[in-house]
PDB file of C-alpha atoms in Angstrom:
ATOM      1  CA  MET P   1    -125.700 -10.690 -25.058  1.00 26.00           C
ATOM      2  CA  ILE P   2    -121.993  -7.657 -24.433  1.00 28.00           C
ATOM      3  CA  THR P   3    -121.162  -7.127 -21.155  1.00 28.00           C
ATOM      4  CA  GLY P   4    -118.797  -4.897 -18.996  1.00 33.00           C
ATOM      5  CA  LYS P   5    -117.053  -4.234 -15.472  1.00 37.00           C
ATOM      6  CA  ASP P   6    -118.626  -1.191 -13.718  1.00 40.00           C
ATOM      7  CA  GLU P   7    -115.448   0.071 -13.299  1.00 38.00           C
ATOM      8  CA  PRO P   8    -115.231   4.224 -12.952  1.00 37.00           C
ATOM      9  CA  LEU P   9    -115.469   5.745 -16.408  1.00 39.00           C
ATOM     10  CA  ASN P  10    -113.942   8.407 -17.461  1.00 42.00           C
ATOM     11  CA  VAL P  11    -115.858  10.711 -19.986  1.00 41.00           C
ATOM     12  CA  ALA P  12    -112.313  11.091 -22.056  1.00 41.00           C
ATOM     13  CA  ASP P  13    -111.557   7.287 -22.174  1.00 46.00           C
ATOM     14  CA  THR P  14    -115.607   6.749 -23.120  1.00 43.00           C
ATOM     15  CA  THR P  15    -115.642   9.850 -26.089  1.00 44.00           C
ATOM     16  CA  ALA P  16    -112.398   8.377 -26.705  1.00 43.00           C
ATOM     17  CA  GLU P  17    -112.966   4.745 -27.097  1.00 36.00           C
ATOM     18  CA  LEU P  18    -113.181   2.552 -30.015  1.00 31.00           C
ATOM     19  CA  ASP P  19    -114.773  -0.676 -30.639  1.00 34.00           C
ATOM     20  CA  SER P  20    -111.736  -2.342 -31.418  1.00 34.00           C
ATOM     21  CA  PRO P  21    -110.341  -5.955 -30.331  1.00 34.00           C
ATOM     22  CA  ALA P  22    -108.407  -4.460 -27.140  1.00 36.00           C
ATOM     23  CA  LEU P  23    -111.441  -3.747 -25.482  1.00 35.00           C
ATOM     24  CA  ALA P  24    -112.341  -7.357 -25.134  1.00 32.00           C
ATOM     25  CA  GLY P  25    -114.561  -7.966 -22.591  1.00 36.00           C
ATOM     26  CA  ARG P  26    -116.085  -4.687 -21.725  1.00 48.00           C
ATOM     27  CA  ASP P  27    -118.566  -2.587 -22.288  1.00 63.00           C
ATOM     28  CA  ARG P  28    -118.622  -1.791 -25.855  1.00 81.00           C
ATOM     29  CA  LEU P  29    -121.584  -0.656 -26.614  1.00 92.00           C
ATOM     30  CA  GLY P  30    -120.683   2.935 -25.150  1.00 94.00           C
ATOM     31  CA  PRO P  31    -119.179   4.082 -27.547  1.00 94.00           C
ATOM     32  CA  LEU P  32    -122.296   3.552 -29.582  1.00 95.00           C
ATOM     33  CA  ILE P  33    -124.427   4.665 -27.270  1.00 96.00           C
ATOM     34  CA  ILE P  34    -122.540   7.877 -26.462  1.00 96.00           C
ATOM     35  CA  THR P  35    -122.411   8.610 -30.047  1.00 96.00           C
ATOM     36  CA  ILE P  36    -126.314   7.938 -30.172  1.00 97.00           C
ATOM     37  CA  PHE P  37    -126.620  11.160 -27.352  1.00 97.00           C
ATOM     38  CA  GLY P  38    -123.507  13.262 -28.945  1.00 95.00           C
ATOM     39  CA  LEU P  39    -124.926  13.144 -32.232  1.00 96.00           C
ATOM     40  CA  TYR P  40    -128.993  14.068 -31.524  1.00 97.00           C
ATOM     41  CA  ALA P  41    -129.559  14.157 -27.873  1.00 96.00           C
ATOM     42  CA  ARG P  42    -127.752  17.713 -27.655  1.00 94.00           C
ATOM     43  CA  GLY P  43    -129.859  18.970 -29.717  1.00 92.00           C
ATOM     44  CA  GLU P  44    -132.785  17.741 -28.003  1.00 94.00           C
ATOM     45  CA  HIS P  45    -132.740  19.593 -24.968  1.00 94.00           C
ATOM     46  CA  ASN P  46    -130.511  17.108 -24.375  1.00 96.00           C
ATOM     47  CA  TRP P  47    -132.908  14.304 -23.840  1.00 97.00           C
ATOM     48  CA  LEU P  48    -133.327  10.695 -25.732  1.00 97.00           C
ATOM     49  CA  SER P  49    -136.243   8.237 -23.920  1.00 97.00           C
ATOM     50  CA  VAL P  50    -135.226   4.893 -23.886  1.00 96.00           C
ATOM     51  CA  ALA P  51    -137.127   3.572 -26.114  1.00 96.00           C
ATOM     52  CA  SER P  52    -136.238   5.702 -28.831  1.00 97.00           C
ATOM     53  CA  VAL P  53    -132.375   4.761 -28.295  1.00 97.00           C
ATOM     54  CA  VAL P  54    -133.647   1.008 -27.603  1.00 97.00           C
ATOM     55  CA  GLN P  55    -134.559   1.198 -31.321  1.00 97.00           C
ATOM     56  CA  LEU P  56    -131.879   3.120 -32.669  1.00 97.00           C
ATOM     57  CA  MET P  57    -129.231   0.679 -31.238  1.00 97.00           C
ATOM     58  CA  ALA P  58    -131.545  -2.165 -32.993  1.00 97.00           C
ATOM     59  CA  ASP P  59    -131.269  -0.652 -36.083  1.00 97.00           C
ATOM     60  CA  LEU P  60    -127.445  -1.014 -35.577  1.00 96.00           C
ATOM     61  CA  GLY P  61    -128.332  -4.689 -34.834  1.00 95.00           C
ATOM     62  CA  VAL P  62    -128.088  -5.085 -31.041  1.00 95.00           C
ATOM     63  CA  GLU P  63    -130.542  -6.686 -29.003  1.00 95.00           C
ATOM     64  CA  GLY P  64    -132.994  -3.843 -26.335  1.00 93.00           C
ATOM     65  CA  GLN P  65    -131.871  -5.728 -23.270  1.00 94.00           C
ATOM     66  CA  ALA P  66    -127.785  -5.239 -23.630  1.00 95.00           C
ATOM     67  CA  VAL P  67    -128.686  -1.934 -24.681  1.00 96.00           C
ATOM     68  CA  ARG P  68    -130.576  -1.065 -21.836  1.00 95.00           C
ATOM     69  CA  SER P  69    -127.989  -2.694 -19.849  1.00 94.00           C
ATOM     70  CA  SER P  70    -124.988  -0.676 -21.374  1.00 95.00           C
ATOM     71  CA  ILE P  71    -126.757   2.725 -20.437  1.00 95.00           C
ATOM     72  CA  SER P  72    -127.250   1.532 -16.248  1.00 94.00           C
ATOM     73  CA  ARG P  73    -123.698   0.657 -17.152  1.00 94.00           C
ATOM     74  CA  LEU P  74    -123.283   4.167 -18.210  1.00 95.00           C
ATOM     75  CA  LYS P  75    -125.564   6.093 -15.559  1.00 94.00           C
ATOM     76  CA  ARG P  76    -123.064   4.136 -12.582  1.00 93.00           C
ATOM     77  CA  ARG P  77    -120.352   5.654 -14.536  1.00 92.00           C
ATOM     78  CA  GLY P  78    -121.605   9.317 -14.703  1.00 93.00           C
ATOM     79  CA  VAL P  79    -121.440  10.180 -17.613  1.00 94.00           C
ATOM     80  CA  VAL P  80    -125.339   9.966 -18.327  1.00 95.00           C
ATOM     81  CA  ARG P  81    -128.391  10.765 -15.557  1.00 96.00           C
ATOM     82  CA  SER P  82    -132.205   9.087 -15.272  1.00 95.00           C
ATOM     83  CA  ASP P  83    -133.784  11.783 -17.002  1.00 95.00           C
ATOM     84  CA  ARG P  84    -138.050  11.485 -17.082  1.00 94.00           C
ATOM     85  CA  ARG P  85    -139.710  13.324 -19.534  1.00 93.00           C
ATOM     86  CA  ASP P  86    -143.769  13.509 -19.400  1.00 91.00           C
ATOM     87  CA  GLY P  87    -143.411  10.725 -18.495  1.00 90.00           C
ATOM     88  CA  ALA P  88    -141.928   8.894 -20.951  1.00 93.00           C
ATOM     89  CA  ALA P  89    -138.671   7.518 -19.336  1.00 94.00           C
ATOM     90  CA  GLY P  90    -134.863   8.773 -20.660  1.00 96.00           C
ATOM     91  CA  TYR P  91    -131.694   9.981 -19.922  1.00 97.00           C
ATOM     92  CA  ALA P  92    -129.478  12.782 -20.160  1.00 96.00           C
ATOM     93  CA  LEU P  93    -125.703  13.350 -20.735  1.00 96.00           C
ATOM     94  CA  ALA P  94    -124.534  14.737 -17.422  1.00 95.00           C
ATOM     95  CA  GLU P  95    -122.917  17.905 -17.541  1.00 93.00           C
ATOM     96  CA  PRO P  96    -119.082  17.078 -17.318  1.00 90.00           C
ATOM     97  CA  THR P  97    -119.864  14.084 -20.484  1.00 92.00           C
ATOM     98  CA  LEU P  98    -121.327  17.904 -22.262  1.00 92.00           C
ATOM     99  CA  GLU P  99    -118.324  19.570 -21.383  1.00 89.00           C
ATOM    100  CA  THR P 100    -115.957  17.116 -22.878  1.00 87.00           C
ATOM    101  CA  LEU P 101    -118.120  16.299 -26.081  1.00 91.00           C
ATOM    102  CA  ALA P 102    -118.773  19.427 -26.686  1.00 89.00           C
ATOM    103  CA  GLU P 103    -115.002  19.709 -26.754  1.00 84.00           C
ATOM    104  CA  GLY P 104    -114.204  17.001 -28.851  1.00 86.00           C
ATOM    105  CA  ASP P 105    -116.657  18.743 -31.570  1.00 90.00           C
ATOM    106  CA  ALA P 106    -113.839  21.071 -32.009  1.00 85.00           C
ATOM    107  CA  ARG P 107    -111.409  18.422 -31.995  1.00 85.00           C
ATOM    108  CA  ILE P 108    -113.136  15.361 -35.161  1.00 90.00           C
ATOM    109  CA  PHE P 109    -115.016  18.119 -37.060  1.00 90.00           C
ATOM    110  CA  GLU P 110    -112.256  20.825 -37.250  1.00 85.00           C
ATOM    111  CA  ARG P 111    -109.050  20.472 -35.651  1.00 83.00           C
ATOM    112  CA  ARG P 112    -105.361  21.962 -38.187  1.00 87.00           C
ATOM    113  CA  ARG P 113    -103.382  20.424 -38.118  1.00 92.00           C
ATOM    114  CA  ALA P 114     -99.684  21.602 -36.929  1.00 94.00           C
ATOM    115  CA  THR P 115     -97.053  23.438 -38.729  1.00 93.00           C
ATOM    116  CA  ALA P 116     -93.745  23.926 -37.759  1.00 90.00           C
ATOM    117  CA  GLU P 117     -94.964  27.349 -37.203  1.00 92.00           C
ATOM    118  CA  ASP P 118     -96.871  26.972 -34.109  1.00 94.00           C
ATOM    119  CA  GLY P 119     -93.878  25.296 -32.318  1.00 95.00           C
ATOM    120  CA  TRP P 120     -93.707  22.996 -29.313  1.00 96.00           C
ATOM    121  CA  LEU P 121     -95.904  22.743 -26.608  1.00 96.00           C
ATOM    122  CA  VAL P 122     -93.870  21.007 -23.156  1.00 96.00           C
ATOM    123  CA  VAL P 123     -95.638  19.780 -20.206  1.00 96.00           C
ATOM    124  CA  VAL P 124     -93.850  19.472 -16.736  1.00 94.00           C
ATOM    125  CA  PHE P 125     -95.557  18.158 -13.535  1.00 89.00           C
ATOM    126  CA  SER P 126     -95.198  17.656  -9.803  1.00 86.00           C
ATOM    127  CA  VAL P 127     -97.674  15.376  -7.770  1.00 87.00           C
ATOM    128  CA  PRO P 128     -96.738  14.656  -4.247  1.00 85.00           C
ATOM    129  CA  GLU P 129     -96.666  11.241  -3.300  1.00 84.00           C
ATOM    130  CA  SER P 130    -100.407  11.250  -1.083  1.00 85.00           C
ATOM    131  CA  GLU P 131    -102.116  12.760  -4.346  1.00 87.00           C
ATOM    132  CA  ARG P 132    -100.512   9.467  -6.897  1.00 85.00           C
ATOM    133  CA  GLU P 133    -104.064   8.818  -8.413  1.00 89.00           C
ATOM    134  CA  LYS P 134    -103.603  12.809  -9.869  1.00 90.00           C
ATOM    135  CA  ARG P 135    -100.559  11.349 -11.442  1.00 89.00           C
ATOM    136  CA  HIS P 136    -101.937   9.246 -12.813  1.00 90.00           C
ATOM    137  CA  ALA P 137    -104.729  10.931 -13.832  1.00 91.00           C
ATOM    138  CA  LEU P 138    -102.437  14.076 -15.182  1.00 92.00           C
ATOM    139  CA  ARG P 139    -100.334  11.046 -17.368  1.00 91.00           C
ATOM    140  CA  THR P 140    -103.810   9.891 -19.073  1.00 90.00           C
ATOM    141  CA  SER P 141    -105.450  13.325 -20.024  1.00 91.00           C
ATOM    142  CA  LEU P 142    -102.471  13.883 -22.111  1.00 93.00           C
ATOM    143  CA  THR P 143    -101.966  10.905 -23.480  1.00 91.00           C
ATOM    144  CA  GLN P 144    -105.520  11.713 -24.807  1.00 88.00           C
ATOM    145  CA  LEU P 145    -104.843  15.640 -25.267  1.00 90.00           C
ATOM    146  CA  GLY P 146    -102.508  13.063 -28.012  1.00 91.00           C
ATOM    147  CA  PHE P 147     -98.826  14.495 -25.677  1.00 95.00           C
ATOM    148  CA  GLY P 148     -96.031  12.362 -26.827  1.00 95.00           C
ATOM    149  CA  THR P 149     -93.358  11.377 -23.842  1.00 93.00           C
ATOM    150  CA  ALA P 150     -90.365  13.387 -24.724  1.00 92.00           C
ATOM    151  CA  ALA P 151     -87.877  12.189 -21.353  1.00 89.00           C
ATOM    152  CA  PRO P 152     -89.424  10.529 -17.736  1.00 85.00           C
ATOM    153  CA  GLY P 153     -92.061  13.323 -16.508  1.00 84.00           C
ATOM    154  CA  VAL P 154     -91.514  15.600 -20.093  1.00 92.00           C
ATOM    155  CA  TRP P 155     -94.489  15.443 -22.037  1.00 96.00           C
ATOM    156  CA  VAL P 156     -94.524  17.762 -25.345  1.00 96.00           C
ATOM    157  CA  ALA P 157     -97.186  18.467 -28.402  1.00 96.00           C
ATOM    158  CA  PRO P 158     -97.677  20.820 -30.903  1.00 96.00           C
ATOM    159  CA  GLY P 159     -97.871  24.376 -29.898  1.00 95.00           C
ATOM    160  CA  ASN P 160    -101.227  24.480 -31.434  1.00 93.00           C
ATOM    161  CA  LEU P 161    -103.074  22.473 -28.756  1.00 93.00           C
ATOM    162  CA  ALA P 162    -102.076  24.571 -26.196  1.00 94.00           C
ATOM    163  CA  THR P 163    -105.270  26.080 -25.547  1.00 91.00           C
ATOM    164  CA  GLU P 164    -107.230  22.917 -25.462  1.00 90.00           C
ATOM    165  CA  THR P 165    -104.642  21.566 -23.313  1.00 93.00           C
ATOM    166  CA  ARG P 166    -104.836  24.717 -20.951  1.00 93.00           C
ATOM    167  CA  ARG P 167    -108.970  24.650 -20.975  1.00 90.00           C
ATOM    168  CA  THR P 168    -108.752  20.389 -19.780  1.00 90.00           C
ATOM    169  CA  LEU P 169    -106.467  20.563 -17.491  1.00 92.00           C
ATOM    170  CA  ALA P 170    -108.155  22.874 -15.461  1.00 92.00           C
ATOM    171  CA  ARG P 171    -111.558  21.799 -15.922  1.00 88.00           C
ATOM    172  CA  ARG P 172    -109.792  17.734 -14.625  1.00 88.00           C
ATOM    173  CA  GLY P 173    -108.924  19.902 -11.235  1.00 90.00           C
ATOM    174  CA  LEU P 174    -105.230  19.067 -12.385  1.00 92.00           C
ATOM    175  CA  ALA P 175    -103.789  22.834 -13.195  1.00 92.00           C
ATOM    176  CA  GLU P 176    -101.545  23.504 -10.200  1.00 92.00           C
ATOM    177  CA  TYR P 177     -99.949  20.049 -10.489  1.00 91.00           C
ATOM    178  CA  VAL P 178     -98.501  21.525 -14.594  1.00 92.00           C
ATOM    179  CA  ASP P 179     -95.856  24.044 -16.094  1.00 94.00           C
ATOM    180  CA  ILE P 180     -96.463  24.681 -19.499  1.00 95.00           C
ATOM    181  CA  PHE P 181     -94.168  26.226 -21.920  1.00 96.00           C
ATOM    182  CA  SER P 182     -94.099  26.426 -25.078  1.00 94.00           C
ATOM    183  CA  GLY P 183     -91.284  27.504 -27.394  1.00 92.00           C
ATOM    184  CA  HIS P 184     -89.566  24.723 -31.086  1.00 92.00           C
ATOM    185  CA  HIS P 185     -87.126  23.010 -30.780  1.00 91.00           C
ATOM    186  CA  PHE P 186     -83.406  24.260 -32.177  1.00 88.00           C
ATOM    187  CA  ALA P 187     -80.883  21.339 -30.890  1.00 84.00           C
ATOM    188  CA  TYR P 188     -79.755  18.818 -31.133  1.00 89.00           C
ATOM    189  CA  GLY P 189     -80.637  16.018 -32.988  1.00 89.00           C
ATOM    190  CA  ASP P 190     -83.101  14.507 -36.134  1.00 92.00           C
ATOM    191  CA  LEU P 191     -86.262  15.805 -35.180  1.00 93.00           C
ATOM    192  CA  ARG P 192     -88.032  13.447 -37.518  1.00 93.00           C
ATOM    193  CA  SER P 193     -86.622  11.036 -35.505  1.00 93.00           C
ATOM    194  CA  LYS P 194     -87.599  11.845 -32.533  1.00 94.00           C
ATOM    195  CA  VAL P 195     -91.132  11.953 -33.371  1.00 95.00           C
ATOM    196  CA  ARG P 196     -91.026   9.090 -34.105  1.00 93.00           C
ATOM    197  CA  ALA P 197     -89.483   8.254 -30.637  1.00 93.00           C
ATOM    198  CA  TRP P 198     -91.702  10.657 -28.624  1.00 94.00           C
ATOM    199  CA  TRP P 199     -95.305   8.925 -30.237  1.00 95.00           C
ATOM    200  CA  ASP P 200     -95.836   5.349 -31.274  1.00 94.00           C
ATOM    201  CA  LEU P 201     -96.147   5.667 -35.434  1.00 95.00           C
ATOM    202  CA  ASP P 202     -96.870   2.698 -36.469  1.00 95.00           C
ATOM    203  CA  GLU P 203     -99.178   1.702 -34.272  1.00 95.00           C
ATOM    204  CA  LEU P 204    -101.218   5.131 -35.564  1.00 95.00           C
ATOM    205  CA  ALA P 205    -100.853   4.249 -38.793  1.00 96.00           C
ATOM    206  CA  ASP P 206    -101.826   0.506 -38.350  1.00 96.00           C
ATOM    207  CA  LEU P 207    -105.371   2.434 -36.903  1.00 96.00           C
ATOM    208  CA  TYR P 208    -106.107   4.741 -39.086  1.00 97.00           C
ATOM    209  CA  ALA P 209    -105.027   2.001 -42.046  1.00 97.00           C
ATOM    210  CA  ASP P 210    -108.578  -0.157 -40.254  1.00 97.00           C
ATOM    211  CA  PHE P 211    -110.636   3.192 -39.861  1.00 97.00           C
ATOM    212  CA  VAL P 212    -109.863   2.726 -44.176  1.00 97.00           C
ATOM    213  CA  ARG P 213    -110.092  -0.828 -44.728  1.00 97.00           C
ATOM    214  CA  ARG P 214    -113.068  -0.440 -42.882  1.00 96.00           C
ATOM    215  CA  HIS P 215    -114.747   2.895 -44.491  1.00 97.00           C
ATOM    216  CA  ARG P 216    -113.568   2.962 -47.986  1.00 96.00           C
ATOM    217  CA  PRO P 217    -116.234   0.978 -49.598  1.00 94.00           C
ATOM    218  CA  GLU P 218    -118.330   2.738 -47.976  1.00 94.00           C
ATOM    219  CA  LEU P 219    -118.561   6.333 -49.941  1.00 92.00           C
ATOM    220  CA  ASP P 220    -118.872   4.130 -52.704  1.00 89.00           C
ATOM    221  CA  ALA P 221    -121.864   2.819 -51.931  1.00 86.00           C
ATOM    222  CA  GLY P 222    -124.724   3.904 -54.361  1.00 84.00           C
ATOM    223  CA  ALA P 223    -128.317   5.402 -53.101  1.00 88.00           C
ATOM    224  CA  MET P 224    -128.771   4.625 -49.866  1.00 93.00           C
ATOM    225  CA  THR P 225    -132.067   4.953 -47.345  1.00 96.00           C
ATOM    226  CA  PRO P 226    -132.437   7.375 -44.492  1.00 97.00           C
ATOM    227  CA  GLU P 227    -131.643   3.939 -42.261  1.00 97.00           C
ATOM    228  CA  GLN P 228    -129.151   3.019 -44.449  1.00 97.00           C
ATOM    229  CA  ALA P 229    -126.865   5.881 -43.802  1.00 97.00           C
ATOM    230  CA  PHE P 230    -127.800   5.978 -40.374  1.00 98.00           C
ATOM    231  CA  GLN P 231    -126.662   2.377 -39.818  1.00 97.00           C
ATOM    232  CA  MET P 232    -122.786   3.903 -41.562  1.00 97.00           C
ATOM    233  CA  TYR P 233    -122.708   6.821 -40.876  1.00 97.00           C
ATOM    234  CA  VAL P 234    -122.583   5.789 -36.709  1.00 97.00           C
ATOM    235  CA  PRO P 235    -120.669   2.773 -36.412  1.00 96.00           C
ATOM    236  CA  MET P 236    -117.645   4.838 -38.865  1.00 97.00           C
ATOM    237  CA  LEU P 237    -118.177   8.480 -36.280  1.00 96.00           C
ATOM    238  CA  THR P 238    -117.461   6.100 -33.228  1.00 95.00           C
ATOM    239  CA  GLN P 239    -113.912   4.578 -35.037  1.00 95.00           C
ATOM    240  CA  TRP P 240    -113.067   7.471 -36.266  1.00 95.00           C
ATOM    241  CA  ARG P 241    -113.119   9.484 -32.456  1.00 91.00           C
ATOM    242  CA  ARG P 242    -110.664   7.812 -31.126  1.00 88.00           C
ATOM    243  CA  LEU P 243    -108.393   8.737 -34.031  1.00 91.00           C
ATOM    244  CA  PRO P 244    -107.945  12.641 -33.243  1.00 87.00           C
ATOM    245  CA  TYR P 245    -107.244  11.522 -29.754  1.00 85.00           C
ATOM    246  CA  SER P 246    -104.750   9.367 -30.419  1.00 86.00           C
ATOM    247  CA  ASP P 247    -102.875  12.001 -33.018  1.00 90.00           C
ATOM    248  CA  PRO P 248    -101.830  15.451 -32.122  1.00 89.00           C
ATOM    249  CA  GLY P 249    -101.878  16.134 -35.802  1.00 92.00           C
ATOM    250  CA  LEU P 250     -98.027  16.048 -36.291  1.00 95.00           C
ATOM    251  CA  PRO P 251     -96.587  18.416 -38.814  1.00 95.00           C
ATOM    252  CA  LEU P 252     -96.872  16.929 -42.093  1.00 94.00           C
ATOM    253  CA  SER P 253     -92.750  17.295 -42.494  1.00 94.00           C
ATOM    254  CA  LEU P 254     -92.009  15.745 -38.953  1.00 95.00           C
ATOM    255  CA  LEU P 255     -94.525  12.402 -40.626  1.00 95.00           C
ATOM    256  CA  PRO P 256     -93.214   9.415 -43.023  1.00 94.00           C
ATOM    257  CA  PRO P 257     -93.967  10.230 -46.229  1.00 94.00           C
ATOM    258  CA  GLY P 258     -97.568   9.227 -48.174  1.00 94.00           C
ATOM    259  CA  TRP P 259     -98.375   9.682 -44.513  1.00 96.00           C
ATOM    260  CA  ASN P 260    -101.594   7.891 -43.825  1.00 96.00           C
ATOM    261  CA  GLY P 261    -103.423  10.316 -41.844  1.00 95.00           C
ATOM    262  CA  VAL P 262    -103.966  12.335 -44.542  1.00 95.00           C
ATOM    263  CA  THR P 263    -105.774  10.117 -46.752  1.00 96.00           C
ATOM    264  CA  ALA P 264    -107.775   8.680 -43.584  1.00 96.00           C
ATOM    265  CA  GLU P 265    -108.713  12.415 -42.008  1.00 95.00           C
ATOM    266  CA  ALA P 266    -110.203  12.880 -46.521  1.00 95.00           C
ATOM    267  CA  LEU P 267    -112.497   9.668 -46.570  1.00 97.00           C
ATOM    268  CA  PHE P 268    -113.807  10.760 -43.336  1.00 97.00           C
ATOM    269  CA  GLU P 269    -115.025  14.713 -44.173  1.00 96.00           C
ATOM    270  CA  GLU P 270    -116.625  12.826 -46.976  1.00 97.00           C
ATOM    271  CA  LEU P 271    -118.011   9.956 -45.735  1.00 97.00           C
ATOM    272  CA  ASN P 272    -119.559  12.633 -43.271  1.00 97.00           C
ATOM    273  CA  THR P 273    -120.652  15.492 -46.084  1.00 96.00           C
ATOM    274  CA  LYS P 274    -121.865  12.260 -47.411  1.00 96.00           C
ATOM    275  CA  LEU P 275    -123.768  10.620 -44.834  1.00 97.00           C
ATOM    276  CA  SER P 276    -124.949  12.980 -41.567  1.00 97.00           C
ATOM    277  CA  ALA P 277    -127.604  13.962 -42.882  1.00 97.00           C
ATOM    278  CA  PRO P 278    -129.857  10.766 -44.304  1.00 97.00           C
ATOM    279  CA  ALA P 279    -128.273   9.397 -41.221  1.00 98.00           C
ATOM    280  CA  ARG P 280    -129.575  12.400 -38.803  1.00 98.00           C
ATOM    281  CA  GLU P 281    -133.278  12.855 -40.470  1.00 97.00           C
ATOM    282  CA  HIS P 282    -133.358   8.819 -40.054  1.00 98.00           C
ATOM    283  CA  ALA P 283    -132.667   9.436 -36.589  1.00 98.00           C
ATOM    284  CA  LEU P 284    -135.043  11.806 -35.775  1.00 97.00           C
ATOM    285  CA  ALA P 285    -137.825  10.435 -37.531  1.00 97.00           C
ATOM    286  CA  VAL P 286    -136.482   7.283 -34.646  1.00 97.00           C
ATOM    287  CA  ILE P 287    -136.741   9.806 -31.704  1.00 96.00           C
ATOM    288  CA  HIS P 288    -139.641  11.434 -33.509  1.00 94.00           C
ATOM    289  CA  GLY P 289    -142.288   8.722 -33.087  1.00 87.00           C
ATOM    290  CA  ARG P 290    -141.642   8.795 -36.792  1.00 74.00           C
ATOM    291  CA  GLY P 291    -139.952   6.212 -37.467  1.00 59.00           C
TER     292      GLY P 291
END
């Protein structure tokens, strides 16, 4: 059984987690469960029965007791809540989780890469020593939004993230500590070199390479059943979900030649087109007792 600690979990951390070796020793089922709820519970009046979640996770090769333990941890962390309907035990996504997933939909499925004309977003913040936890929350939020660190206390991101940044910081109760500016870099130094210093592009390239390595074979798979599509789609989307949060969508003109993020984005789009409908067919059959 995979187990994890019961420390409080930031909802955005959950939606951005990736099933990777870096998460060894933590609950690695939570991200898969959140993917299933995000894909299928919202269209079912924000509810899934425990039995259907256990069955869907069994289709992914996970034992039922481990699933129940992971859901219980998500409940304790405020990500889901218990909700019994028509005598059946089940869970619904908590309101903050629903809000985070709604924001994530746009970033994951509708993201637009920035151009030079979008300019830059600059965030500076000041937090009283008595509220040090807010400082951590701000840094975490800005990192999850894709900001890089230009200097101590100065965070920068492409200008097209302005609306999302303003909305996210306000929703998390952090707006009063922040000033946000927009503009263009006009001097001094080579901006491409600065971008490499502000973001860890090597790590990001490694994440994209791993995604392509794991999932390119699925694109060439032949005819498959809805269940097989589900077994491919949910882990693929769970891995991909972190990448749009790690990558702010920098202009290609500022990235290394042959940036593999473009290849990974194209692969994700093709896999999403290929797998999402049959995967949904299988999931709904299980949810409605036809599987």
